[in-house]
Amino acid sequence: MKKITFIAVVILAAVSCTPQENPSLNEGIVVSDAWLRPPLPGKVSAGYFNITNHGDKADKLVAAESPIAGSIELHTAAMADGVMKMRRVDAVDLAPGETVSFKPGGLHLMLFDVELAADRNDARVTLIFENAEPVTVLAALTNTPARKTDDHTNH
């Protein structure tokens, strides 16, 4: 029995020392449904996801980085006089209990100088916050996000 307990403690210690990629354990910040558009000519891509602040303090998304991109900017898009216009933003506020959606036609990441192997179907993106520890997510490369109803569980 002591041997089993010892092994369980060793496994638990080893798991707790691995890099934190489970956003649900990161100071109340949860990132879900992350996806990237395949790069366009000129090596530009866009990233989308949802961020929920389950903490009791406000925070801000201030930057993002990825090994596949030379640089990443936070952007917003909005219609103005019938034309979709994008602009860079310095930070995105995350109030306690709030979910912020990064989606086409709104907030998004702009990835520049994207270098991606042709056989890749996902990429790691690290989101950097003003207060919380960074959160790394694995974002699928797709032209359209997977919908929760695509699995046909209601049929």
mmCIF file of C-alpha atoms in Angstrom:
data_model
loop_
_atom_site.group_PDB
_atom_site.id
_atom_site.type_symbol
_atom_site.label_atom_id
_atom_site.label_comp_id
_atom_site.label_asym_id
_atom_site.label_seq_id
_atom_site.Cartn_x
_atom_site.Cartn_y
_atom_site.Cartn_z
ATOM 1 C CA MET A 1 0.000 0.000 0.000
ATOM 2 C CA LYS A 2 2.862 2.380 0.824
ATOM 3 C CA LYS A 3 4.393 1.673 -2.586
ATOM 4 C CA ILE A 4 1.153 2.619 -4.390
ATOM 5 C CA THR A 5 0.831 5.809 -2.343
ATOM 6 C CA PHE A 6 4.448 6.726 -3.107
ATOM 7 C CA ILE A 7 3.933 6.147 -6.855
ATOM 8 C CA ALA A 8 0.757 8.246 -6.813
ATOM 9 C CA VAL A 9 2.601 11.109 -5.092
ATOM 10 C CA VAL A 10 5.474 10.929 -7.618
ATOM 11 C CA ILE A 11 3.051 10.980 -10.569
ATOM 12 C CA LEU A 12 1.101 13.887 -9.087
ATOM 13 C CA ALA A 13 4.316 15.853 -8.519
ATOM 14 C CA ALA A 14 5.508 15.191 -12.078
ATOM 15 C CA VAL A 15 2.208 16.278 -13.600
ATOM 16 C CA SER A 16 2.097 19.459 -11.546
ATOM 17 C CA CYS A 17 5.580 20.448 -12.795
ATOM 18 C CA THR A 18 4.680 20.364 -16.489
ATOM 19 C CA PRO A 19 4.118 23.657 -18.347
ATOM 20 C CA GLN A 20 0.624 24.959 -17.777
ATOM 21 C CA GLU A 21 -1.436 24.701 -20.929
ATOM 22 C CA ASN A 22 -4.786 24.075 -19.293
ATOM 23 C CA PRO A 23 -6.278 27.546 -19.325
ATOM 24 C CA SER A 24 -8.991 26.600 -16.850
ATOM 25 C CA LEU A 25 -6.299 26.406 -14.166
ATOM 26 C CA ASN A 26 -4.793 29.803 -14.949
ATOM 27 C CA GLU A 27 -5.913 32.330 -12.328
ATOM 28 C CA GLY A 28 -9.511 32.290 -13.515
ATOM 29 C CA ILE A 29 -8.803 33.002 -17.199
ATOM 30 C CA VAL A 30 -10.299 30.408 -19.556
ATOM 31 C CA VAL A 31 -9.678 30.455 -23.309
ATOM 32 C CA SER A 32 -11.876 28.278 -25.516
ATOM 33 C CA ASP A 33 -12.749 27.592 -29.158
ATOM 34 C CA ALA A 34 -9.416 28.869 -30.515
ATOM 35 C CA TRP A 35 -8.930 28.770 -34.277
ATOM 36 C CA LEU A 36 -6.790 30.451 -36.935
ATOM 37 C CA ARG A 37 -7.498 31.090 -40.574
ATOM 38 C CA PRO A 38 -4.943 29.479 -42.893
ATOM 39 C CA PRO A 39 -2.408 32.138 -43.928
ATOM 40 C CA LEU A 40 -3.275 34.298 -46.909
ATOM 41 C CA PRO A 41 -0.749 35.278 -49.579
ATOM 42 C CA GLY A 42 1.608 37.698 -47.874
ATOM 43 C CA LYS A 43 1.719 35.391 -44.843
ATOM 44 C CA VAL A 44 -1.116 37.057 -42.902
ATOM 45 C CA SER A 45 -3.632 35.196 -40.752
ATOM 46 C CA ALA A 46 -6.332 35.974 -38.186
ATOM 47 C CA GLY A 47 -7.050 34.303 -34.852
ATOM 48 C CA TYR A 48 -10.325 33.858 -32.997
ATOM 49 C CA PHE A 49 -11.358 32.467 -29.586
ATOM 50 C CA ASN A 50 -13.385 33.191 -26.452
ATOM 51 C CA ILE A 51 -11.839 34.436 -23.194
ATOM 52 C CA THR A 52 -13.745 34.172 -19.920
ATOM 53 C CA ASN A 53 -12.522 35.861 -16.756
ATOM 54 C CA HIS A 54 -13.717 33.615 -13.925
ATOM 55 C CA GLY A 55 -11.616 35.592 -11.448
ATOM 56 C CA ASP A 56 -12.824 38.330 -9.126
ATOM 57 C CA LYS A 57 -10.476 41.005 -10.520
ATOM 58 C CA ALA A 58 -10.479 42.794 -13.859
ATOM 59 C CA ASP A 59 -7.668 41.953 -16.256
ATOM 60 C CA LYS A 60 -6.577 42.857 -19.776
ATOM 61 C CA LEU A 61 -5.337 40.901 -22.753
ATOM 62 C CA VAL A 62 -2.284 42.930 -23.769
ATOM 63 C CA ALA A 63 -0.436 40.812 -26.344
ATOM 64 C CA ALA A 64 -0.118 37.474 -28.089
ATOM 65 C CA GLU A 65 2.751 35.498 -29.537
ATOM 66 C CA SER A 66 3.241 32.322 -31.524
ATOM 67 C CA PRO A 67 6.228 30.470 -32.937
ATOM 68 C CA ILE A 68 4.535 30.568 -36.369
ATOM 69 C CA ALA A 69 4.226 34.381 -36.550
ATOM 70 C CA GLY A 70 6.788 37.158 -36.786
ATOM 71 C CA SER A 71 4.401 39.410 -34.884
ATOM 72 C CA ILE A 72 0.818 39.474 -33.627
ATOM 73 C CA GLU A 73 -1.425 42.478 -33.029
ATOM 74 C CA LEU A 74 -4.766 42.819 -31.258
ATOM 75 C CA HIS A 75 -7.328 44.232 -33.711
ATOM 76 C CA THR A 76 -10.965 45.184 -33.884
ATOM 77 C CA ALA A 77 -13.132 45.515 -36.969
ATOM 78 C CA ALA A 78 -16.315 47.510 -37.434
ATOM 79 C CA MET A 79 -18.496 48.764 -40.262
ATOM 80 C CA ALA A 80 -18.100 52.484 -41.001
ATOM 81 C CA ASP A 81 -19.968 54.062 -43.913
ATOM 82 C CA GLY A 82 -20.587 50.643 -45.444
ATOM 83 C CA VAL A 83 -16.906 49.647 -45.289
ATOM 84 C CA MET A 84 -15.354 47.166 -42.869
ATOM 85 C CA LYS A 85 -12.450 48.917 -41.143
ATOM 86 C CA MET A 86 -9.811 47.350 -38.931
ATOM 87 C CA ARG A 87 -7.768 49.095 -36.303
ATOM 88 C CA ARG A 88 -5.154 48.010 -33.816
ATOM 89 C CA VAL A 89 -6.027 48.089 -30.109
ATOM 90 C CA ASP A 90 -3.535 48.208 -27.244
ATOM 91 C CA ALA A 91 -5.485 45.957 -24.877
ATOM 92 C CA VAL A 92 -8.824 44.212 -24.412
ATOM 93 C CA ASP A 93 -10.574 44.631 -21.048
ATOM 94 C CA LEU A 94 -11.747 41.481 -19.253
ATOM 95 C CA ALA A 95 -14.190 42.282 -16.455
ATOM 96 C CA PRO A 96 -14.796 39.646 -13.758
ATOM 97 C CA GLY A 97 -17.388 37.121 -14.924
ATOM 98 C CA GLU A 98 -17.250 38.412 -18.498
ATOM 99 C CA THR A 99 -16.676 36.453 -21.702
ATOM 100 C CA VAL A 100 -15.133 38.317 -24.622
ATOM 101 C CA SER A 101 -15.439 36.774 -28.085
ATOM 102 C CA PHE A 102 -12.781 37.247 -30.730
ATOM 103 C CA LYS A 103 -14.654 36.526 -33.965
ATOM 104 C CA PRO A 104 -14.774 37.504 -37.642
ATOM 105 C CA GLY A 105 -16.064 41.048 -38.008
ATOM 106 C CA GLY A 106 -15.022 42.036 -34.483
ATOM 107 C CA LEU A 107 -12.094 41.556 -32.150
ATOM 108 C CA HIS A 108 -9.373 39.281 -33.521
ATOM 109 C CA LEU A 109 -5.658 38.621 -33.592
ATOM 110 C CA MET A 110 -3.734 39.625 -36.725
ATOM 111 C CA LEU A 111 -0.744 37.367 -37.306
ATOM 112 C CA PHE A 112 1.986 38.695 -39.596
ATOM 113 C CA ASP A 113 4.877 36.922 -41.359
ATOM 114 C CA VAL A 114 3.311 33.522 -40.746
ATOM 115 C CA GLU A 115 5.596 30.567 -41.458
ATOM 116 C CA LEU A 116 3.700 27.314 -41.344
ATOM 117 C CA ALA A 117 4.514 23.851 -42.652
ATOM 118 C CA ALA A 118 2.039 22.727 -45.321
ATOM 119 C CA ASP A 119 1.018 19.655 -43.325
ATOM 120 C CA ARG A 120 0.150 21.580 -40.128
ATOM 121 C CA ASN A 121 -3.479 21.758 -39.025
ATOM 122 C CA ASP A 122 -2.940 23.623 -35.748
ATOM 123 C CA ALA A 123 -0.607 26.066 -34.029
ATOM 124 C CA ARG A 124 0.196 27.203 -30.510
ATOM 125 C CA VAL A 125 -0.716 30.759 -29.551
ATOM 126 C CA THR A 126 0.189 32.319 -26.207
ATOM 127 C CA LEU A 127 -2.070 35.053 -24.858
ATOM 128 C CA ILE A 128 -0.429 37.552 -22.502
ATOM 129 C CA PHE A 129 -2.408 39.343 -19.801
ATOM 130 C CA GLU A 130 -1.741 42.373 -17.647
ATOM 131 C CA ASN A 131 -2.137 40.394 -14.397
ATOM 132 C CA ALA A 132 -2.780 36.696 -15.047
ATOM 133 C CA GLU A 133 -0.093 34.298 -16.181
ATOM 134 C CA PRO A 134 0.125 33.726 -19.965
ATOM 135 C CA VAL A 135 -2.224 31.113 -21.435
ATOM 136 C CA THR A 136 -1.073 28.910 -24.312
ATOM 137 C CA VAL A 137 -3.751 27.360 -26.515
ATOM 138 C CA LEU A 138 -3.626 25.006 -29.470
ATOM 139 C CA ALA A 139 -5.616 26.690 -32.243
ATOM 140 C CA ALA A 140 -7.010 24.703 -35.161
ATOM 141 C CA LEU A 141 -6.253 25.994 -38.662
ATOM 142 C CA THR A 142 -9.550 26.200 -40.521
ATOM 143 C CA ASN A 143 -11.597 28.560 -42.674
ATOM 144 C CA THR A 144 -14.628 28.108 -40.436
ATOM 145 C CA PRO A 145 -14.819 27.273 -36.736
ATOM 146 C CA ALA A 146 -16.279 23.990 -35.569
ATOM 147 C CA ARG A 147 -19.768 24.439 -34.208
ATOM 148 C CA LYS A 148 -20.845 22.591 -31.116
ATOM 149 C CA THR A 149 -23.771 21.093 -33.074
ATOM 150 C CA ASP A 150 -21.505 19.628 -35.776
ATOM 151 C CA ASP A 151 -21.122 16.374 -33.839
ATOM 152 C CA HIS A 152 -24.786 15.416 -34.511
ATOM 153 C CA THR A 153 -25.389 14.463 -30.870
ATOM 154 C CA ASN A 154 -28.956 15.765 -31.073
ATOM 155 C CA HIS A 155 -29.942 13.488 -33.967
#
